[in-house]
mmCIF file with all atom_site columns, C-alpha atoms in Angstrom:
data_model
loop_
_atom_site.group_PDB
_atom_site.id
_atom_site.type_symbol
_atom_site.label_atom_id
_atom_site.label_alt_id
_atom_site.label_comp_id
_atom_site.label_asym_id
_atom_site.label_entity_id
_atom_site.label_seq_id
_atom_site.pdbx_PDB_ins_code
_atom_site.Cartn_x
_atom_site.Cartn_y
_atom_site.Cartn_z
_atom_site.occupancy
_atom_site.B_iso_or_equiv
_atom_site.pdbx_formal_charge
_atom_site.auth_seq_id
_atom_site.auth_comp_id
_atom_site.auth_asym_id
_atom_site.auth_atom_id
_atom_site.pdbx_PDB_model_num
ATOM 1   C CA . UNK A 1 1   ? 28.757  -4.579  -3.192  1.00 33.00 ? 1   UNK A CA 1
ATOM 2   C CA . UNK A 1 2   ? 25.815  -3.321  -5.024  1.00 36.00 ? 2   UNK A CA 1
ATOM 3   C CA . UNK A 1 3   ? 23.347  -5.390  -3.524  1.00 41.00 ? 3   UNK A CA 1
ATOM 4   C CA . UNK A 1 4   ? 21.548  -3.915  -0.948  1.00 56.00 ? 4   UNK A CA 1
ATOM 5   C CA . UNK A 1 5   ? 21.599  -5.785  2.391   1.00 64.00 ? 5   UNK A CA 1
ATOM 6   C CA . UNK A 1 6   ? 18.286  -6.651  3.590   1.00 75.00 ? 6   UNK A CA 1
ATOM 7   C CA . UNK A 1 7   ? 17.683  -6.942  7.476   1.00 83.00 ? 7   UNK A CA 1
ATOM 8   C CA . UNK A 1 8   ? 15.062  -9.669  7.687   1.00 85.00 ? 8   UNK A CA 1
ATOM 9   C CA . UNK A 1 9   ? 14.891  -9.152  11.535  1.00 88.00 ? 9   UNK A CA 1
ATOM 10  C CA . UNK A 1 10  ? 14.144  -5.489  11.384  1.00 91.00 ? 10  UNK A CA 1
ATOM 11  C CA . UNK A 1 11  ? 11.109  -4.316  13.469  1.00 91.00 ? 11  UNK A CA 1
ATOM 12  C CA . UNK A 1 12  ? 9.466   -1.394  14.800  1.00 95.00 ? 12  UNK A CA 1
ATOM 13  C CA . UNK A 1 13  ? 7.910   -1.145  18.295  1.00 94.00 ? 13  UNK A CA 1
ATOM 14  C CA . UNK A 1 14  ? 5.448   1.334   20.008  1.00 93.00 ? 14  UNK A CA 1
ATOM 15  C CA . UNK A 1 15  ? 6.867   3.845   22.133  1.00 91.00 ? 15  UNK A CA 1
ATOM 16  C CA . UNK A 1 16  ? 6.375   3.687   26.024  1.00 90.00 ? 16  UNK A CA 1
ATOM 17  C CA . UNK A 1 17  ? 2.643   4.001   26.915  1.00 89.00 ? 17  UNK A CA 1
ATOM 18  C CA . UNK A 1 18  ? 1.245   3.854   23.552  1.00 91.00 ? 18  UNK A CA 1
ATOM 19  C CA . UNK A 1 19  ? -0.867  0.520   22.477  1.00 93.00 ? 19  UNK A CA 1
ATOM 20  C CA . UNK A 1 20  ? 0.011   0.574   18.996  1.00 95.00 ? 20  UNK A CA 1
ATOM 21  C CA . UNK A 1 21  ? 2.101   2.023   15.945  1.00 96.00 ? 21  UNK A CA 1
ATOM 22  C CA . UNK A 1 22  ? -0.047  4.655   14.455  1.00 95.00 ? 22  UNK A CA 1
ATOM 23  C CA . UNK A 1 23  ? 1.412   8.083   14.476  1.00 95.00 ? 23  UNK A CA 1
ATOM 24  C CA . UNK A 1 24  ? -0.165  10.775  16.258  1.00 92.00 ? 24  UNK A CA 1
ATOM 25  C CA . UNK A 1 25  ? 0.895   13.445  13.687  1.00 94.00 ? 25  UNK A CA 1
ATOM 26  C CA . UNK A 1 26  ? -1.920  13.245  10.895  1.00 95.00 ? 26  UNK A CA 1
ATOM 27  C CA . UNK A 1 27  ? 0.734   14.204  7.945   1.00 94.00 ? 27  UNK A CA 1
ATOM 28  C CA . UNK A 1 28  ? 3.296   11.327  9.490   1.00 96.00 ? 28  UNK A CA 1
ATOM 29  C CA . UNK A 1 29  ? 0.512   8.797   9.283   1.00 96.00 ? 29  UNK A CA 1
ATOM 30  C CA . UNK A 1 30  ? -0.843  9.917   5.948   1.00 96.00 ? 30  UNK A CA 1
ATOM 31  C CA . UNK A 1 31  ? 2.506   9.764   4.420   1.00 97.00 ? 31  UNK A CA 1
ATOM 32  C CA . UNK A 1 32  ? 3.161   6.499   5.730   1.00 97.00 ? 32  UNK A CA 1
ATOM 33  C CA . UNK A 1 33  ? -0.092  4.828   4.628   1.00 97.00 ? 33  UNK A CA 1
ATOM 34  C CA . UNK A 1 34  ? 0.719   6.271   0.909   1.00 97.00 ? 34  UNK A CA 1
ATOM 35  C CA . UNK A 1 35  ? 4.232   4.770   1.273   1.00 97.00 ? 35  UNK A CA 1
ATOM 36  C CA . UNK A 1 36  ? 2.956   1.404   2.244   1.00 97.00 ? 36  UNK A CA 1
ATOM 37  C CA . UNK A 1 37  ? 0.468   1.718   -0.848  1.00 96.00 ? 37  UNK A CA 1
ATOM 38  C CA . UNK A 1 38  ? 3.342   2.693   -2.829  1.00 96.00 ? 38  UNK A CA 1
ATOM 39  C CA . UNK A 1 39  ? 5.358   -0.355  -1.960  1.00 96.00 ? 39  UNK A CA 1
ATOM 40  C CA . UNK A 1 40  ? 2.279   -2.620  -2.383  1.00 96.00 ? 40  UNK A CA 1
ATOM 41  C CA . UNK A 1 41  ? 2.044   -1.221  -6.011  1.00 94.00 ? 41  UNK A CA 1
ATOM 42  C CA . UNK A 1 42  ? 5.455   -1.897  -6.785  1.00 93.00 ? 42  UNK A CA 1
ATOM 43  C CA . UNK A 1 43  ? 5.371   -5.633  -5.952  1.00 94.00 ? 43  UNK A CA 1
ATOM 44  C CA . UNK A 1 44  ? 5.765   -7.427  -9.018  1.00 93.00 ? 44  UNK A CA 1
ATOM 45  C CA . UNK A 1 45  ? 3.893   -10.619 -8.097  1.00 94.00 ? 45  UNK A CA 1
ATOM 46  C CA . UNK A 1 46  ? 0.794   -8.717  -6.995  1.00 95.00 ? 46  UNK A CA 1
ATOM 47  C CA . UNK A 1 47  ? 0.737   -6.332  -10.263 1.00 92.00 ? 47  UNK A CA 1
ATOM 48  C CA . UNK A 1 48  ? 0.819   -9.534  -12.649 1.00 93.00 ? 48  UNK A CA 1
ATOM 49  C CA . UNK A 1 49  ? -1.789  -11.204 -10.690 1.00 94.00 ? 49  UNK A CA 1
ATOM 50  C CA . UNK A 1 50  ? -3.983  -7.717  -10.977 1.00 94.00 ? 50  UNK A CA 1
ATOM 51  C CA . UNK A 1 51  ? -3.138  -7.526  -14.536 1.00 92.00 ? 51  UNK A CA 1
ATOM 52  C CA . UNK A 1 52  ? -4.387  -10.831 -15.045 1.00 93.00 ? 52  UNK A CA 1
ATOM 53  C CA . UNK A 1 53  ? -7.494  -10.735 -13.020 1.00 93.00 ? 53  UNK A CA 1
ATOM 54  C CA . UNK A 1 54  ? -6.293  -13.452 -10.859 1.00 93.00 ? 54  UNK A CA 1
ATOM 55  C CA . UNK A 1 55  ? -8.449  -12.284 -8.038  1.00 92.00 ? 55  UNK A CA 1
ATOM 56  C CA . UNK A 1 56  ? -11.684 -11.765 -10.313 1.00 92.00 ? 56  UNK A CA 1
ATOM 57  C CA . UNK A 1 57  ? -13.123 -8.653  -11.776 1.00 92.00 ? 57  UNK A CA 1
ATOM 58  C CA . UNK A 1 58  ? -12.231 -6.742  -8.621  1.00 93.00 ? 58  UNK A CA 1
ATOM 59  C CA . UNK A 1 59  ? -8.569  -7.617  -8.526  1.00 92.00 ? 59  UNK A CA 1
ATOM 60  C CA . UNK A 1 60  ? -7.273  -3.909  -8.329  1.00 92.00 ? 60  UNK A CA 1
ATOM 61  C CA . UNK A 1 61  ? -9.684  -3.232  -5.450  1.00 93.00 ? 61  UNK A CA 1
ATOM 62  C CA . UNK A 1 62  ? -8.194  -6.334  -3.592  1.00 94.00 ? 62  UNK A CA 1
ATOM 63  C CA . UNK A 1 63  ? -4.663  -5.126  -4.148  1.00 94.00 ? 63  UNK A CA 1
ATOM 64  C CA . UNK A 1 64  ? -5.802  -1.577  -2.288  1.00 93.00 ? 64  UNK A CA 1
ATOM 65  C CA . UNK A 1 65  ? -7.296  -3.948  0.448   1.00 94.00 ? 65  UNK A CA 1
ATOM 66  C CA . UNK A 1 66  ? -4.135  -5.651  0.877   1.00 95.00 ? 66  UNK A CA 1
ATOM 67  C CA . UNK A 1 67  ? -2.495  -2.412  1.624   1.00 95.00 ? 67  UNK A CA 1
ATOM 68  C CA . UNK A 1 68  ? -4.941  -1.416  4.127   1.00 95.00 ? 68  UNK A CA 1
ATOM 69  C CA . UNK A 1 69  ? -4.544  -4.880  5.791   1.00 96.00 ? 69  UNK A CA 1
ATOM 70  C CA . UNK A 1 70  ? -0.630  -4.205  6.092   1.00 97.00 ? 70  UNK A CA 1
ATOM 71  C CA . UNK A 1 71  ? -1.579  -0.421  7.324   1.00 97.00 ? 71  UNK A CA 1
ATOM 72  C CA . UNK A 1 72  ? -3.922  -2.429  9.968   1.00 96.00 ? 72  UNK A CA 1
ATOM 73  C CA . UNK A 1 73  ? -1.181  -4.331  11.193  1.00 96.00 ? 73  UNK A CA 1
ATOM 74  C CA . UNK A 1 74  ? 0.551   -0.871  12.648  1.00 97.00 ? 74  UNK A CA 1
ATOM 75  C CA . UNK A 1 75  ? -3.040  0.172   14.025  1.00 95.00 ? 75  UNK A CA 1
ATOM 76  C CA . UNK A 1 76  ? -3.548  -3.048  16.128  1.00 95.00 ? 76  UNK A CA 1
ATOM 77  C CA . UNK A 1 77  ? 0.012   -4.179  17.062  1.00 94.00 ? 77  UNK A CA 1
ATOM 78  C CA . UNK A 1 78  ? 2.566   -3.034  19.591  1.00 95.00 ? 78  UNK A CA 1
ATOM 79  C CA . UNK A 1 79  ? 5.307   -4.520  17.651  1.00 96.00 ? 79  UNK A CA 1
ATOM 80  C CA . UNK A 1 80  ? 5.523   -5.411  14.061  1.00 97.00 ? 80  UNK A CA 1
ATOM 81  C CA . UNK A 1 81  ? 8.628   -7.020  11.947  1.00 96.00 ? 81  UNK A CA 1
ATOM 82  C CA . UNK A 1 82  ? 9.358   -7.911  8.988   1.00 96.00 ? 82  UNK A CA 1
ATOM 83  C CA . UNK A 1 83  ? 8.171   -11.321 9.162   1.00 96.00 ? 83  UNK A CA 1
ATOM 84  C CA . UNK A 1 84  ? 4.757   -10.536 10.048  1.00 96.00 ? 84  UNK A CA 1
ATOM 85  C CA . UNK A 1 85  ? 4.255   -8.166  7.216   1.00 97.00 ? 85  UNK A CA 1
ATOM 86  C CA . UNK A 1 86  ? 5.944   -10.590 4.554   1.00 96.00 ? 86  UNK A CA 1
ATOM 87  C CA . UNK A 1 87  ? 3.345   -13.414 6.033   1.00 96.00 ? 87  UNK A CA 1
ATOM 88  C CA . UNK A 1 88  ? 0.545   -11.284 5.556   1.00 96.00 ? 88  UNK A CA 1
ATOM 89  C CA . UNK A 1 89  ? 1.461   -10.290 2.099   1.00 96.00 ? 89  UNK A CA 1
ATOM 90  C CA . UNK A 1 90  ? 1.916   -14.038 1.290   1.00 96.00 ? 90  UNK A CA 1
ATOM 91  C CA . UNK A 1 91  ? -1.500  -14.886 2.869   1.00 95.00 ? 91  UNK A CA 1
ATOM 92  C CA . UNK A 1 92  ? -3.191  -12.197 1.205   1.00 95.00 ? 92  UNK A CA 1
ATOM 93  C CA . UNK A 1 93  ? -2.136  -13.339 -2.323  1.00 95.00 ? 93  UNK A CA 1
ATOM 94  C CA . UNK A 1 94  ? -3.139  -17.107 -1.217  1.00 94.00 ? 94  UNK A CA 1
ATOM 95  C CA . UNK A 1 95  ? -6.721  -16.058 -0.172  1.00 93.00 ? 95  UNK A CA 1
ATOM 96  C CA . UNK A 1 96  ? -7.664  -13.128 -2.609  1.00 93.00 ? 96  UNK A CA 1
ATOM 97  C CA . UNK A 1 97  ? -5.928  -14.362 -5.734  1.00 94.00 ? 97  UNK A CA 1
ATOM 98  C CA . UNK A 1 98  ? -5.048  -17.919 -5.256  1.00 91.00 ? 98  UNK A CA 1
ATOM 99  C CA . UNK A 1 99  ? -1.561  -17.472 -5.882  1.00 91.00 ? 99  UNK A CA 1
ATOM 100 C CA . UNK A 1 100 ? 1.419   -19.165 -3.889  1.00 93.00 ? 100 UNK A CA 1
ATOM 101 C CA . UNK A 1 101 ? 4.424   -16.981 -4.267  1.00 92.00 ? 101 UNK A CA 1
ATOM 102 C CA . UNK A 1 102 ? 7.661   -18.434 -3.649  1.00 89.00 ? 102 UNK A CA 1
ATOM 103 C CA . UNK A 1 103 ? 10.312  -16.272 -5.069  1.00 89.00 ? 103 UNK A CA 1
ATOM 104 C CA . UNK A 1 104 ? 10.767  -14.269 -1.848  1.00 91.00 ? 104 UNK A CA 1
ATOM 105 C CA . UNK A 1 105 ? 9.783   -11.164 -3.346  1.00 93.00 ? 105 UNK A CA 1
ATOM 106 C CA . UNK A 1 106 ? 7.612   -10.401 -0.817  1.00 95.00 ? 106 UNK A CA 1
ATOM 107 C CA . UNK A 1 107 ? 10.626  -9.899  1.509   1.00 95.00 ? 107 UNK A CA 1
ATOM 108 C CA . UNK A 1 108 ? 12.169  -6.643  0.252   1.00 95.00 ? 108 UNK A CA 1
ATOM 109 C CA . UNK A 1 109 ? 8.645   -5.139  0.203   1.00 96.00 ? 109 UNK A CA 1
ATOM 110 C CA . UNK A 1 110 ? 8.126   -5.954  3.884   1.00 96.00 ? 110 UNK A CA 1
ATOM 111 C CA . UNK A 1 111 ? 11.601  -4.657  4.656   1.00 96.00 ? 111 UNK A CA 1
ATOM 112 C CA . UNK A 1 112 ? 10.669  -1.330  2.905   1.00 96.00 ? 112 UNK A CA 1
ATOM 113 C CA . UNK A 1 113 ? 7.703   -0.921  4.825   1.00 97.00 ? 113 UNK A CA 1
ATOM 114 C CA . UNK A 1 114 ? 9.569   -0.928  7.875   1.00 97.00 ? 114 UNK A CA 1
ATOM 115 C CA . UNK A 1 115 ? 11.783  1.662   6.266   1.00 96.00 ? 115 UNK A CA 1
ATOM 116 C CA . UNK A 1 116 ? 9.341   4.074   5.490   1.00 97.00 ? 116 UNK A CA 1
ATOM 117 C CA . UNK A 1 117 ? 7.950   3.633   9.019   1.00 97.00 ? 117 UNK A CA 1
ATOM 118 C CA . UNK A 1 118 ? 10.994  4.767   10.450  1.00 96.00 ? 118 UNK A CA 1
ATOM 119 C CA . UNK A 1 119 ? 11.749  7.447   7.870   1.00 97.00 ? 119 UNK A CA 1
ATOM 120 C CA . UNK A 1 120 ? 8.163   8.828   8.468   1.00 97.00 ? 120 UNK A CA 1
ATOM 121 C CA . UNK A 1 121 ? 8.953   8.414   12.251  1.00 96.00 ? 121 UNK A CA 1
ATOM 122 C CA . UNK A 1 122 ? 11.948  10.894  11.587  1.00 96.00 ? 122 UNK A CA 1
ATOM 123 C CA . UNK A 1 123 ? 9.606   13.253  9.733   1.00 96.00 ? 123 UNK A CA 1
ATOM 124 C CA . UNK A 1 124 ? 11.437  12.184  6.469   1.00 97.00 ? 124 UNK A CA 1
ATOM 125 C CA . UNK A 1 125 ? 9.001   11.843  3.540   1.00 96.00 ? 125 UNK A CA 1
ATOM 126 C CA . UNK A 1 126 ? 11.775  11.719  0.773   1.00 96.00 ? 126 UNK A CA 1
ATOM 127 C CA . UNK A 1 127 ? 11.411  8.218   -0.226  1.00 96.00 ? 127 UNK A CA 1
ATOM 128 C CA . UNK A 1 128 ? 7.791   8.125   -0.010  1.00 96.00 ? 128 UNK A CA 1
ATOM 129 C CA . UNK A 1 129 ? 7.358   11.488  -2.046  1.00 96.00 ? 129 UNK A CA 1
ATOM 130 C CA . UNK A 1 130 ? 9.885   9.919   -4.917  1.00 96.00 ? 130 UNK A CA 1
ATOM 131 C CA . UNK A 1 131 ? 7.718   6.505   -4.951  1.00 95.00 ? 131 UNK A CA 1
ATOM 132 C CA . UNK A 1 132 ? 4.678   8.667   -5.295  1.00 96.00 ? 132 UNK A CA 1
ATOM 133 C CA . UNK A 1 133 ? 6.035   10.364  -8.205  1.00 95.00 ? 133 UNK A CA 1
ATOM 134 C CA . UNK A 1 134 ? 7.391   7.192   -9.864  1.00 93.00 ? 134 UNK A CA 1
ATOM 135 C CA . UNK A 1 135 ? 3.840   5.862   -9.526  1.00 92.00 ? 135 UNK A CA 1
ATOM 136 C CA . UNK A 1 136 ? 2.099   8.793   -10.770 1.00 92.00 ? 136 UNK A CA 1
ATOM 137 C CA . UNK A 1 137 ? 4.450   8.860   -13.952 1.00 91.00 ? 137 UNK A CA 1
ATOM 138 C CA . UNK A 1 138 ? 3.663   5.195   -14.536 1.00 87.00 ? 138 UNK A CA 1
ATOM 139 C CA . UNK A 1 139 ? -0.111  5.615   -14.032 1.00 84.00 ? 139 UNK A CA 1
ATOM 140 C CA . UNK A 1 140 ? 0.461   8.649   -16.599 1.00 85.00 ? 140 UNK A CA 1
ATOM 141 C CA . UNK A 1 141 ? 2.253   6.180   -19.153 1.00 83.00 ? 141 UNK A CA 1
ATOM 142 C CA . UNK A 1 142 ? -0.644  3.649   -18.903 1.00 75.00 ? 142 UNK A CA 1
ATOM 143 C CA . UNK A 1 143 ? -3.215  6.075   -19.542 1.00 72.00 ? 143 UNK A CA 1
ATOM 144 C CA . UNK A 1 144 ? -1.641  7.511   -22.445 1.00 74.00 ? 144 UNK A CA 1
ATOM 145 C CA . UNK A 1 145 ? -1.767  3.844   -23.848 1.00 70.00 ? 145 UNK A CA 1
ATOM 146 C CA . UNK A 1 146 ? -5.414  3.576   -23.063 1.00 64.00 ? 146 UNK A CA 1
ATOM 147 C CA . UNK A 1 147 ? -6.220  6.857   -24.677 1.00 67.00 ? 147 UNK A CA 1
ATOM 148 C CA . UNK A 1 148 ? -4.472  5.532   -27.740 1.00 64.00 ? 148 UNK A CA 1
ATOM 149 C CA . UNK A 1 149 ? -6.670  2.378   -27.848 1.00 59.00 ? 149 UNK A CA 1
ATOM 150 C CA . UNK A 1 150 ? -9.915  4.187   -27.126 1.00 59.00 ? 150 UNK A CA 1
ATOM 151 C CA . UNK A 1 151 ? -9.047  7.404   -29.546 1.00 54.00 ? 151 UNK A CA 1
ATOM 152 C CA . UNK A 1 152 ? -12.153 8.528   -31.267 1.00 51.00 ? 152 UNK A CA 1
ATOM 153 C CA . UNK A 1 153 ? -14.459 7.240   -28.893 1.00 52.00 ? 153 UNK A CA 1
ATOM 154 C CA . UNK A 1 154 ? -16.984 10.333  -27.828 1.00 52.00 ? 154 UNK A CA 1
ATOM 155 C CA . UNK A 1 155 ? -17.823 8.884   -23.972 1.00 51.00 ? 155 UNK A CA 1
ATOM 156 C CA . UNK A 1 156 ? -14.212 9.134   -22.459 1.00 49.00 ? 156 UNK A CA 1
ATOM 157 C CA . UNK A 1 157 ? -14.659 13.009  -21.607 1.00 49.00 ? 157 UNK A CA 1
ATOM 158 C CA . UNK A 1 158 ? -13.340 12.329  -18.122 1.00 49.00 ? 158 UNK A CA 1
ATOM 159 C CA . UNK A 1 159 ? -10.104 10.356  -19.202 1.00 49.00 ? 159 UNK A CA 1
ATOM 160 C CA . UNK A 1 160 ? -7.280  12.154  -18.053 1.00 45.00 ? 160 UNK A CA 1
ATOM 161 C CA . UNK A 1 161 ? -8.561  14.247  -15.465 1.00 44.00 ? 161 UNK A CA 1
ATOM 162 C CA . UNK A 1 162 ? -7.454  12.067  -12.646 1.00 45.00 ? 162 UNK A CA 1
ATOM 163 C CA . UNK A 1 163 ? -3.801  13.688  -12.331 1.00 42.00 ? 163 UNK A CA 1
ATOM 164 C CA . UNK A 1 164 ? -2.767  17.158  -12.008 1.00 48.00 ? 164 UNK A CA 1
ATOM 165 C CA . UNK A 1 165 ? 0.461   18.106  -11.615 1.00 46.00 ? 165 UNK A CA 1
ATOM 166 C CA . UNK A 1 166 ? -0.233  21.193  -9.606  1.00 48.00 ? 166 UNK A CA 1
ATOM 167 C CA . UNK A 1 167 ? -0.969  20.834  -5.820  1.00 54.00 ? 167 UNK A CA 1
ATOM 168 C CA . UNK A 1 168 ? 0.868   17.626  -5.390  1.00 56.00 ? 168 UNK A CA 1
ATOM 169 C CA . UNK A 1 169 ? 1.259   17.783  -1.918  1.00 61.00 ? 169 UNK A CA 1
ATOM 170 C CA . UNK A 1 170 ? -2.668  17.836  -1.246  1.00 61.00 ? 170 UNK A CA 1
ATOM 171 C CA . UNK A 1 171 ? -2.990  15.165  -3.940  1.00 61.00 ? 171 UNK A CA 1
ATOM 172 C CA . UNK A 1 172 ? -0.730  13.084  -1.878  1.00 61.00 ? 172 UNK A CA 1
ATOM 173 C CA . UNK A 1 173 ? -2.812  13.227  1.265   1.00 60.00 ? 173 UNK A CA 1
ATOM 174 C CA . UNK A 1 174 ? -6.035  12.799  -0.559  1.00 57.00 ? 174 UNK A CA 1
ATOM 175 C CA . UNK A 1 175 ? -4.930  9.912   -2.661  1.00 56.00 ? 175 UNK A CA 1
ATOM 176 C CA . UNK A 1 176 ? -4.341  7.737   0.599   1.00 56.00 ? 176 UNK A CA 1
ATOM 177 C CA . UNK A 1 177 ? -7.954  7.134   1.621   1.00 46.00 ? 177 UNK A CA 1
ATOM 178 C CA . UNK A 1 178 ? -8.701  6.173   -1.852  1.00 55.00 ? 178 UNK A CA 1
ATOM 179 C CA . UNK A 1 179 ? -6.091  3.667   -2.157  1.00 54.00 ? 179 UNK A CA 1
ATOM 180 C CA . UNK A 1 180 ? -6.045  2.397   1.828   1.00 53.00 ? 180 UNK A CA 1
ATOM 181 C CA . UNK A 1 181 ? -10.103 2.343   2.055   1.00 45.00 ? 181 UNK A CA 1
ATOM 182 C CA . UNK A 1 182 ? -11.398 1.108   -1.124  1.00 43.00 ? 182 UNK A CA 1
ATOM 183 C CA . UNK A 1 183 ? -12.819 -2.455  0.364   1.00 43.00 ? 183 UNK A CA 1
ATOM 184 C CA . UNK A 1 184 ? -15.214 -2.739  2.854   1.00 44.00 ? 184 UNK A CA 1
ATOM 185 C CA . UNK A 1 185 ? -15.785 -0.328  5.862   1.00 47.00 ? 185 UNK A CA 1
ATOM 186 C CA . UNK A 1 186 ? -13.991 -1.511  8.830   1.00 49.00 ? 186 UNK A CA 1
ATOM 187 C CA . UNK A 1 187 ? -15.608 -3.275  11.617  1.00 51.00 ? 187 UNK A CA 1
ATOM 188 C CA . UNK A 1 188 ? -14.748 -1.638  14.815  1.00 54.00 ? 188 UNK A CA 1
ATOM 189 C CA . UNK A 1 189 ? -15.662 -3.720  17.985  1.00 56.00 ? 189 UNK A CA 1
ATOM 190 C CA . UNK A 1 190 ? -17.009 -2.917  21.337  1.00 59.00 ? 190 UNK A CA 1
ATOM 191 C CA . UNK A 1 191 ? -13.614 -1.762  22.728  1.00 58.00 ? 191 UNK A CA 1
ATOM 192 C CA . UNK A 1 192 ? -13.007 0.559   19.401  1.00 59.00 ? 192 UNK A CA 1
ATOM 193 C CA . UNK A 1 193 ? -10.674 -1.629  17.793  1.00 56.00 ? 193 UNK A CA 1
ATOM 194 C CA . UNK A 1 194 ? -10.836 -1.755  14.019  1.00 52.00 ? 194 UNK A CA 1
ATOM 195 C CA . UNK A 1 195 ? -11.453 -5.411  12.865  1.00 50.00 ? 195 UNK A CA 1
ATOM 196 C CA . UNK A 1 196 ? -9.965  -6.005  9.402   1.00 49.00 ? 196 UNK A CA 1
ATOM 197 C CA . UNK A 1 197 ? -11.455 -8.708  7.667   1.00 46.00 ? 197 UNK A CA 1
ATOM 198 C CA . UNK A 1 198 ? -10.892 -10.096 4.257   1.00 45.00 ? 198 UNK A CA 1
ATOM 199 C CA . UNK A 1 199 ? -14.135 -9.723  1.720   1.00 44.00 ? 199 UNK A CA 1
ATOM 200 C CA . UNK A 1 200 ? -15.713 -13.031 1.788   1.00 43.00 ? 200 UNK A CA 1
ATOM 201 C CA . UNK A 1 201 ? -12.692 -14.853 3.139   1.00 42.00 ? 201 UNK A CA 1
ATOM 202 C CA . UNK A 1 202 ? -11.680 -16.439 6.356   1.00 39.00 ? 202 UNK A CA 1
ATOM 203 C CA . UNK A 1 203 ? -10.045 -13.650 9.319   1.00 39.00 ? 203 UNK A CA 1
ATOM 204 C CA . UNK A 1 204 ? -6.137  -13.740 9.056   1.00 38.00 ? 204 UNK A CA 1
#
């Protein structure tokens, strides 16, 4: 069968003695966060919402913030399953984009986030790096289209400077904070736990 089996019951659990699912290894955590971001960017329903500014002028920032919310689940919980990630994605779409996604498209995204976590747990970054390269190529294509539209303008000097084919490993590490943390600074409570809050919305 060509259809990939989707395990809706998949979950990950913190190791004995740990209070959350964050990786102690910096590279593992960075690659995982990048992987989550890449999956969020592959979600067609969200892509359409961003392209059409259904979340207002800061729709693109809201997409990056959703990445932060999903990553936050792993920072604040001992167990994260597919249902929790899917629910988080769907609620975020309603809250931030006033869009009710009913096509089950959030499910495979949620499953892949769990898969990426397991890959990173085993120090396997192949999928993350492949997703990143695909996303990078897509950005270059979009940028080329933009350049065609604004060709002849004098004030587009910085266009095309964002991406560089060299030092991709460093680039991958550097891009994570931009994608995950582009929304308001996290609020930390008295116990040192990070509270993730939507911008001007109710708490999830």
